[in-house]
Short mmCIF file of C-alpha atoms in Angstrom, two decimals:
data_model
loop_
_atom_site.label_atom_id
_atom_site.label_comp_id
_atom_site.label_asym_id
_atom_site.label_seq_id
_atom_site.Cartn_x
_atom_site.Cartn_y
_atom_site.Cartn_z
CA ALA A 1 -35.58 121.02 22.78
CA GLY A 2 -34.70 119.53 26.14
CA THR A 3 -35.63 119.50 29.79
CA ASN A 4 -32.75 121.68 30.93
CA GLY A 5 -30.51 124.08 29.07
CA LYS A 6 -32.60 124.94 26.02
CA GLY A 7 -33.20 128.56 27.05
CA SER A 8 -29.52 129.06 27.85
CA THR A 9 -28.55 127.44 24.56
CA CYS A 10 -30.86 129.75 22.62
CA ALA A 11 -29.52 132.79 24.50
CA MET A 12 -25.91 131.75 23.81
CA LEU A 13 -26.62 131.18 20.11
CA GLU A 14 -28.31 134.58 19.94
CA SER A 15 -25.35 136.26 21.66
CA ILE A 16 -22.82 134.60 19.35
CA ALA A 17 -24.77 135.54 16.22
CA LEU A 18 -25.29 139.13 17.38
CA ALA A 19 -21.57 139.48 18.18
CA ALA A 20 -20.81 138.21 14.67
CA GLY A 21 -22.99 140.97 13.23
CA TYR A 22 -26.06 138.95 12.30
CA ARG A 23 -29.60 140.31 12.64
CA VAL A 24 -31.32 137.75 14.87
CA GLY A 25 -34.88 136.95 15.88
CA LEU A 26 -35.36 134.86 19.02
CA HIS A 27 -38.56 133.22 20.22
CA SER A 28 -38.24 131.96 23.78
CA LYS A 29 -40.58 130.82 26.50
CA PRO A 30 -41.84 131.28 29.03
CA HIS A 31 -41.79 134.99 29.64
CA LEU A 32 -40.86 136.07 33.15
CA VAL A 33 -42.59 139.44 33.47
CA HIS A 34 -43.88 140.71 30.10
CA PHE A 35 -45.14 138.77 27.11
CA GLU A 36 -42.80 140.72 24.83
CA GLU A 37 -39.85 138.86 26.38
CA ARG A 38 -40.87 135.91 24.19
CA CYS A 39 -39.90 137.80 21.05
CA ARG A 40 -36.52 139.44 20.61
CA ILE A 41 -35.13 141.12 17.53
CA GLY A 42 -31.55 142.31 17.48
CA GLY A 43 -31.13 141.33 21.12
CA ALA A 44 -34.02 143.38 22.48
CA SER A 45 -37.59 142.50 23.38
CA VAL A 46 -39.97 143.83 20.75
CA ASP A 47 -42.54 146.49 21.49
CA GLY A 48 -45.99 144.92 21.82
CA ALA A 49 -47.32 147.32 19.19
CA LEU A 50 -45.13 145.56 16.60
CA LEU A 51 -46.80 142.25 17.40
CA LEU A 52 -50.39 143.48 17.35
CA PRO A 53 -50.94 143.38 13.56
CA HIS A 54 -49.48 139.87 13.49
CA PHE A 55 -51.86 138.69 16.21
CA GLU A 56 -54.70 140.23 14.22
CA ALA A 57 -53.53 138.48 11.03
CA VAL A 58 -53.42 135.10 12.81
CA GLU A 59 -56.89 135.70 14.24
CA ARG A 60 -58.29 136.50 10.78
CA ALA A 61 -56.52 133.58 9.10
CA ARG A 62 -57.45 130.89 11.61
CA GLY A 63 -61.17 131.05 10.82
CA ASP A 64 -62.87 128.29 12.80
CA ILE A 65 -59.60 126.54 13.65
CA THR A 66 -58.95 126.39 17.38
CA LEU A 67 -55.38 127.21 18.32
CA THR A 68 -53.66 126.77 21.66
CA TYR A 69 -52.08 129.78 23.33
CA PHE A 70 -48.66 128.53 22.25
CA GLU A 71 -49.69 127.91 18.63
CA PHE A 72 -51.35 131.32 18.37
CA THR A 73 -48.42 133.22 19.86
CA LEU A 74 -45.82 131.29 17.84
CA LEU A 75 -47.67 132.05 14.60
CA ALA A 76 -47.81 135.76 15.43
CA ILE A 77 -44.12 135.89 16.35
CA VAL A 78 -43.06 133.91 13.27
CA SER A 79 -45.21 136.25 11.16
CA LEU A 80 -43.31 139.22 12.60
CA PHE A 81 -39.99 137.48 11.94
CA ALA A 82 -41.03 136.79 8.33
CA ALA A 83 -41.83 140.48 7.86
CA THR A 84 -38.49 141.58 9.35
CA PRO A 85 -35.15 141.39 7.55
CA LEU A 86 -33.33 138.78 9.64
CA ASP A 87 -30.29 136.61 9.02
CA LEU A 88 -31.15 134.02 11.65
CA VAL A 89 -34.20 132.93 13.63
CA ILE A 90 -33.86 130.87 16.82
CA LEU A 91 -36.97 129.08 18.11
CA GLU A 92 -36.98 127.60 21.59
CA VAL A 93 -38.98 124.39 21.64
CA GLY A 94 -41.50 124.15 24.44
CA LEU A 95 -43.03 121.06 25.95
CA GLY A 96 -41.53 117.91 24.53
CA GLY A 97 -40.61 118.48 20.94
CA ARG A 98 -42.52 116.10 18.72
CA LEU A 99 -45.86 117.83 19.34
CA ASP A 100 -44.57 121.36 19.99
CA ALA A 101 -45.83 124.05 17.61
CA THR A 102 -42.25 125.04 16.74
CA ASN A 103 -41.84 121.62 15.12
CA ALA A 104 -43.98 122.86 12.21
CA VAL A 105 -41.15 125.21 11.18
CA ALA A 106 -38.48 123.75 8.87
CA ALA A 107 -35.16 124.30 10.58
CA PRO A 108 -31.62 123.95 9.21
CA VAL A 109 -30.44 122.45 12.52
CA ALA A 110 -32.07 120.87 15.59
CA VAL A 111 -30.59 120.90 19.09
CA VAL A 112 -31.55 118.73 22.06
CA THR A 113 -30.00 119.70 25.39
CA GLY A 114 -30.28 117.79 28.67
CA VAL A 115 -33.14 115.35 29.15
CA ALA A 116 -34.68 114.63 32.56
CA MET A 117 -38.01 113.55 33.99
CA ASP A 118 -40.53 116.27 33.12
CA HIS A 119 -44.19 116.51 32.13
CA GLN A 120 -44.49 112.75 32.59
CA ASP A 121 -48.26 112.87 32.12
CA LEU A 122 -47.72 114.01 28.51
CA LEU A 123 -44.23 112.82 27.57
CA GLY A 124 -44.02 109.42 29.25
CA ASP A 125 -42.80 108.02 32.51
CA THR A 126 -39.31 106.92 31.49
CA LEU A 127 -36.23 108.83 30.37
CA ALA A 128 -36.26 106.85 27.12
CA ALA A 129 -39.84 107.92 26.36
CA ILE A 130 -39.11 111.56 27.20
CA ALA A 131 -35.93 111.51 25.10
CA GLY A 132 -37.99 110.09 22.23
CA GLU A 133 -40.43 113.01 22.49
CA LYS A 134 -37.56 115.53 22.53
CA ALA A 135 -35.98 113.76 19.53
CA GLY A 136 -39.22 114.36 17.62
CA ILE A 137 -37.61 117.56 16.29
CA PHE A 138 -35.01 115.60 14.29
CA LYS A 139 -35.66 115.67 10.53
CA PRO A 140 -34.13 113.96 7.49
CA GLY A 141 -30.98 115.68 6.26
CA VAL A 142 -30.93 118.16 9.16
CA PRO A 143 -27.99 118.10 11.60
CA ALA A 144 -29.08 116.95 15.06
CA VAL A 145 -26.91 118.48 17.77
CA ILE A 146 -27.03 116.52 21.02
CA GLY A 147 -25.94 118.24 24.22
CA GLU A 148 -27.13 115.58 26.64
CA PRO A 149 -24.28 114.71 29.06
CA SER A 150 -25.43 111.16 29.87
CA PRO A 151 -23.88 108.68 27.39
CA GLU A 152 -26.94 106.43 27.66
CA ILE A 153 -29.50 109.15 26.94
CA ALA A 154 -27.24 110.69 24.27
CA GLY A 155 -27.13 107.25 22.66
CA TRP A 156 -30.93 107.08 22.55
CA LEU A 157 -31.03 110.56 21.00
CA ALA A 158 -28.36 109.65 18.43
CA ALA A 159 -30.30 106.50 17.48
CA SER A 160 -33.45 108.60 17.08
CA ALA A 161 -31.51 111.05 14.90
CA ARG A 162 -30.29 108.21 12.67
CA ASP A 163 -33.82 106.76 12.49
CA ALA A 164 -35.10 110.17 11.37
CA GLY A 165 -32.40 110.44 8.70
CA ALA A 166 -30.56 113.21 10.55
CA SER A 167 -26.82 113.33 11.15
CA ALA A 168 -26.10 113.31 14.88
CA ILE A 169 -23.45 115.61 16.32
CA ARG A 170 -22.73 115.10 20.02
CA ILE A 171 -21.35 117.97 22.04
CA VAL A 172 -19.49 116.75 25.13
CA SER A 173 -18.49 119.26 27.80
#
């Protein structure tokens, strides 16, 4: 999660894991040209035909439940990942963190990159409030990696990690 740097962080993690020989699935957003850019397996965007049965499965399973575009697409992509032999899945958190659909997935690590003023109408009008929303991905017993360069904001994130029962790890560049 984060305002800046989360896409780059996901891409770097994917690159490192691929270079180490791992089979990796990456869900990123937004797409720039084609929807398939949101879903990568083994470093390449998937063919849309691979996603189609997973979209159909989500449509059948949801019944009368209304899903947002992001929820629907995440479920289809995660369904494809679950059906594919992968060693690692990387999910880029979208808006905020606490209320993002990716937050429904249990993760072995959570990363928050830089925090700045964004989506103030939904996340709050202060850096502390926005950092709190981003920190909503921290879970008990799960390492919380903090890449925020500002000591003050990193401190807020670390406090949120401790409050959530996560162990905070600060990366300083």
